[in-house]
Amino acid sequence: MCVYSWGLVSRWGPKLRSPQVQKLINHTELNFAFVAKKPGCRSLRINTEACWACCHTWERPVPEPPYIQRHHRVCTYSRTRHLTARLPGCRPGVSPIYYYPQALQCDCTYCSSNHTVCETF
């Protein structure tokens, strides 16, 4: 079984573009575009690098009761650089600074909700 996953931390939910990926055998840093949003500011399209890969596992998901907890490994950050962007058109008193990570290195590891959304689909 192979679990595909991607990870990018953003408080206001980035949207993944259709990736032009030839073959995902190892972990890769993929160019990722999302719209940064913050209350009181206009949105801004940002390009960064996010993790995307196929993490092999022998665990089978259990999507029905009794919902046995599984610990699938997912492709997530092992090294990041934190970047900032300046959002346009912010109201007075609203900081235009928006923080987001850039993937420098990715690995298959167990999901940590400290920096990744660990929901199953």
PDB file of C-alpha atoms in Angstrom:
ATOM      1  CA  MET A   1       0.000   0.000   0.000  1.00  0.00           C
ATOM      2  CA  CYS A   2       1.208   3.487  -0.757  1.00  0.00           C
ATOM      3  CA  VAL A   3      -0.038   6.596   1.034  1.00  0.00           C
ATOM      4  CA  TYR A   4       0.316   9.823  -0.936  1.00  0.00           C
ATOM      5  CA  SER A   5       0.496  12.927   1.147  1.00  0.00           C
ATOM      6  CA  TRP A   6       1.483  16.558   0.975  1.00  0.00           C
ATOM      7  CA  GLY A   7       2.091  19.049   3.697  1.00  0.00           C
ATOM      8  CA  LEU A   8       2.059  22.775   3.985  1.00  0.00           C
ATOM      9  CA  VAL A   9       1.234  24.650   7.131  1.00  0.00           C
ATOM     10  CA  SER A  10      -1.102  27.569   6.705  1.00  0.00           C
ATOM     11  CA  ARG A  11      -3.672  28.910   9.079  1.00  0.00           C
ATOM     12  CA  TRP A  12      -6.064  29.849   6.288  1.00  0.00           C
ATOM     13  CA  GLY A  13      -5.906  26.706   4.153  1.00  0.00           C
ATOM     14  CA  PRO A  14      -3.807  26.667   0.962  1.00  0.00           C
ATOM     15  CA  LYS A  15      -5.089  24.961  -2.160  1.00  0.00           C
ATOM     16  CA  LEU A  16      -2.873  22.508  -4.036  1.00  0.00           C
ATOM     17  CA  ARG A  17      -2.347  23.092  -7.752  1.00  0.00           C
ATOM     18  CA  SER A  18      -2.372  20.164 -10.113  1.00  0.00           C
ATOM     19  CA  PRO A  19       1.214  18.914  -9.750  1.00  0.00           C
ATOM     20  CA  GLN A  20       3.212  18.052 -12.855  1.00  0.00           C
ATOM     21  CA  VAL A  21       4.976  15.148 -11.197  1.00  0.00           C
ATOM     22  CA  GLN A  22       6.718  12.578 -13.397  1.00  0.00           C
ATOM     23  CA  LYS A  23       7.463   9.840 -10.891  1.00  0.00           C
ATOM     24  CA  LEU A  24       7.300   9.980  -7.110  1.00  0.00           C
ATOM     25  CA  ILE A  25       9.528   7.271  -5.740  1.00  0.00           C
ATOM     26  CA  ASN A  26      11.417   9.282  -3.145  1.00  0.00           C
ATOM     27  CA  HIS A  27      10.437  12.355  -1.199  1.00  0.00           C
ATOM     28  CA  THR A  28      10.432  15.529  -3.163  1.00  0.00           C
ATOM     29  CA  GLU A  29       9.991  19.213  -2.598  1.00  0.00           C
ATOM     30  CA  LEU A  30       7.277  20.310  -5.011  1.00  0.00           C
ATOM     31  CA  ASN A  31       6.576  23.853  -6.185  1.00  0.00           C
ATOM     32  CA  PHE A  32       3.327  24.769  -4.471  1.00  0.00           C
ATOM     33  CA  ALA A  33       1.083  27.798  -5.014  1.00  0.00           C
ATOM     34  CA  PHE A  34      -1.559  28.959  -2.557  1.00  0.00           C
ATOM     35  CA  VAL A  35      -3.514  32.070  -1.715  1.00  0.00           C
ATOM     36  CA  ALA A  36      -2.485  33.637   1.589  1.00  0.00           C
ATOM     37  CA  LYS A  37      -5.481  35.130   3.409  1.00  0.00           C
ATOM     38  CA  LYS A  38      -5.756  37.070   6.616  1.00  0.00           C
ATOM     39  CA  PRO A  39      -8.782  38.915   8.039  1.00  0.00           C
ATOM     40  CA  GLY A  40      -8.482  42.628   7.317  1.00  0.00           C
ATOM     41  CA  CYS A  41      -6.117  42.237   4.326  1.00  0.00           C
ATOM     42  CA  ARG A  42      -6.439  41.432   0.651  1.00  0.00           C
ATOM     43  CA  SER A  43      -5.221  38.000  -0.421  1.00  0.00           C
ATOM     44  CA  LEU A  44      -1.884  37.286  -2.106  1.00  0.00           C
ATOM     45  CA  ARG A  45      -0.805  34.349  -4.281  1.00  0.00           C
ATOM     46  CA  ILE A  46       2.396  32.785  -2.906  1.00  0.00           C
ATOM     47  CA  ASN A  47       4.717  30.191  -4.440  1.00  0.00           C
ATOM     48  CA  THR A  48       6.768  28.010  -2.109  1.00  0.00           C
ATOM     49  CA  GLU A  49       8.061  24.448  -1.799  1.00  0.00           C
ATOM     50  CA  ALA A  50       5.980  21.765  -0.079  1.00  0.00           C
ATOM     51  CA  CYS A  51       6.546  18.064   0.599  1.00  0.00           C
ATOM     52  CA  TRP A  52       4.919  15.526  -1.707  1.00  0.00           C
ATOM     53  CA  ALA A  53       5.663  11.822  -1.941  1.00  0.00           C
ATOM     54  CA  CYS A  54       4.486   8.267  -1.756  1.00  0.00           C
ATOM     55  CA  CYS A  55       5.143   6.721   1.660  1.00  0.00           C
ATOM     56  CA  HIS A  56       4.941   2.938   1.602  1.00  0.00           C
ATOM     57  CA  THR A  57       3.126   1.188   4.430  1.00  0.00           C
ATOM     58  CA  TRP A  58       1.766  -2.257   5.194  1.00  0.00           C
ATOM     59  CA  GLU A  59      -0.969  -0.854   7.412  1.00  0.00           C
ATOM     60  CA  ARG A  60      -4.450  -0.917   5.989  1.00  0.00           C
ATOM     61  CA  PRO A  61      -6.800   1.974   6.742  1.00  0.00           C
ATOM     62  CA  VAL A  62      -9.993   1.139   8.611  1.00  0.00           C
ATOM     63  CA  PRO A  63     -12.581   3.722   7.441  1.00  0.00           C
ATOM     64  CA  GLU A  64     -15.505   2.017   9.221  1.00  0.00           C
ATOM     65  CA  PRO A  65     -16.298   1.222  12.875  1.00  0.00           C
ATOM     66  CA  PRO A  66     -14.545   0.405  15.144  1.00  0.00           C
ATOM     67  CA  TYR A  67     -12.151   2.956  13.553  1.00  0.00           C
ATOM     68  CA  ILE A  68      -8.965   1.305  14.738  1.00  0.00           C
ATOM     69  CA  GLN A  69      -6.310   3.949  15.156  1.00  0.00           C
ATOM     70  CA  ARG A  70      -3.547   3.649  12.582  1.00  0.00           C
ATOM     71  CA  HIS A  71      -0.179   5.316  12.416  1.00  0.00           C
ATOM     72  CA  HIS A  72       0.582   5.670   8.734  1.00  0.00           C
ATOM     73  CA  ARG A  73       3.785   7.365   7.817  1.00  0.00           C
ATOM     74  CA  VAL A  74       3.272  10.503   5.743  1.00  0.00           C
ATOM     75  CA  CYS A  75       5.550  12.680   3.674  1.00  0.00           C
ATOM     76  CA  THR A  76       6.258  15.728   5.798  1.00  0.00           C
ATOM     77  CA  TYR A  77       8.936  18.274   6.559  1.00  0.00           C
ATOM     78  CA  SER A  78      12.231  17.306   8.134  1.00  0.00           C
ATOM     79  CA  ARG A  79      13.840  20.712   7.439  1.00  0.00           C
ATOM     80  CA  THR A  80      12.100  24.017   6.763  1.00  0.00           C
ATOM     81  CA  ARG A  81      12.857  27.679   6.360  1.00  0.00           C
ATOM     82  CA  HIS A  82      10.276  30.153   7.642  1.00  0.00           C
ATOM     83  CA  LEU A  83       9.461  32.962   5.234  1.00  0.00           C
ATOM     84  CA  THR A  84       7.297  36.063   5.380  1.00  0.00           C
ATOM     85  CA  ALA A  85       5.180  37.876   2.829  1.00  0.00           C
ATOM     86  CA  ARG A  86       3.570  41.300   2.988  1.00  0.00           C
ATOM     87  CA  LEU A  87      -0.167  41.160   2.281  1.00  0.00           C
ATOM     88  CA  PRO A  88      -1.620  44.102   0.343  1.00  0.00           C
ATOM     89  CA  GLY A  89      -4.419  46.442   1.372  1.00  0.00           C
ATOM     90  CA  CYS A  90      -4.491  45.778   5.106  1.00  0.00           C
ATOM     91  CA  ARG A  91      -6.794  47.882   7.286  1.00  0.00           C
ATOM     92  CA  PRO A  92      -5.217  50.202   9.854  1.00  0.00           C
ATOM     93  CA  GLY A  93      -4.092  48.223  12.882  1.00  0.00           C
ATOM     94  CA  VAL A  94      -3.832  44.918  10.970  1.00  0.00           C
ATOM     95  CA  SER A  95      -0.302  43.620  10.451  1.00  0.00           C
ATOM     96  CA  PRO A  96       0.394  42.870   6.768  1.00  0.00           C
ATOM     97  CA  ILE A  97       2.989  40.208   7.682  1.00  0.00           C
ATOM     98  CA  TYR A  98       2.065  36.608   6.759  1.00  0.00           C
ATOM     99  CA  TYR A  99       4.292  33.708   7.881  1.00  0.00           C
ATOM    100  CA  TYR A 100       4.646  30.438   5.962  1.00  0.00           C
ATOM    101  CA  PRO A 101       7.146  27.548   5.718  1.00  0.00           C
ATOM    102  CA  GLN A 102       9.268  26.487   2.774  1.00  0.00           C
ATOM    103  CA  ALA A 103      10.246  22.813   2.597  1.00  0.00           C
ATOM    104  CA  LEU A 104      14.005  22.251   2.423  1.00  0.00           C
ATOM    105  CA  GLN A 105      13.919  18.490   3.031  1.00  0.00           C
ATOM    106  CA  CYS A 106      11.102  15.933   3.302  1.00  0.00           C
ATOM    107  CA  ASP A 107      10.892  12.485   4.918  1.00  0.00           C
ATOM    108  CA  CYS A 108       8.339   9.741   5.496  1.00  0.00           C
ATOM    109  CA  THR A 109       7.530   9.788   9.190  1.00  0.00           C
ATOM    110  CA  TYR A 110       4.556   9.571  11.511  1.00  0.00           C
ATOM    111  CA  CYS A 111       2.260  12.556  11.358  1.00  0.00           C
ATOM    112  CA  SER A 112       2.726  15.202  14.040  1.00  0.00           C
ATOM    113  CA  SER A 113      -0.138  17.645  14.505  1.00  0.00           C
ATOM    114  CA  ASN A 114       2.440  20.180  15.738  1.00  0.00           C
ATOM    115  CA  HIS A 115       3.152  21.143  12.130  1.00  0.00           C
ATOM    116  CA  THR A 116       0.942  19.048   9.819  1.00  0.00           C
ATOM    117  CA  VAL A 117      -2.792  18.475   9.385  1.00  0.00           C
ATOM    118  CA  CYS A 118      -3.084  14.772  10.281  1.00  0.00           C
ATOM    119  CA  GLU A 119      -6.617  14.040   9.097  1.00  0.00           C
ATOM    120  CA  THR A 120      -7.522  10.966   7.110  1.00  0.00           C
ATOM    121  CA  PHE A 121      -9.764  11.049   4.062  1.00  0.00           C
TER     122      PHE A 121
END
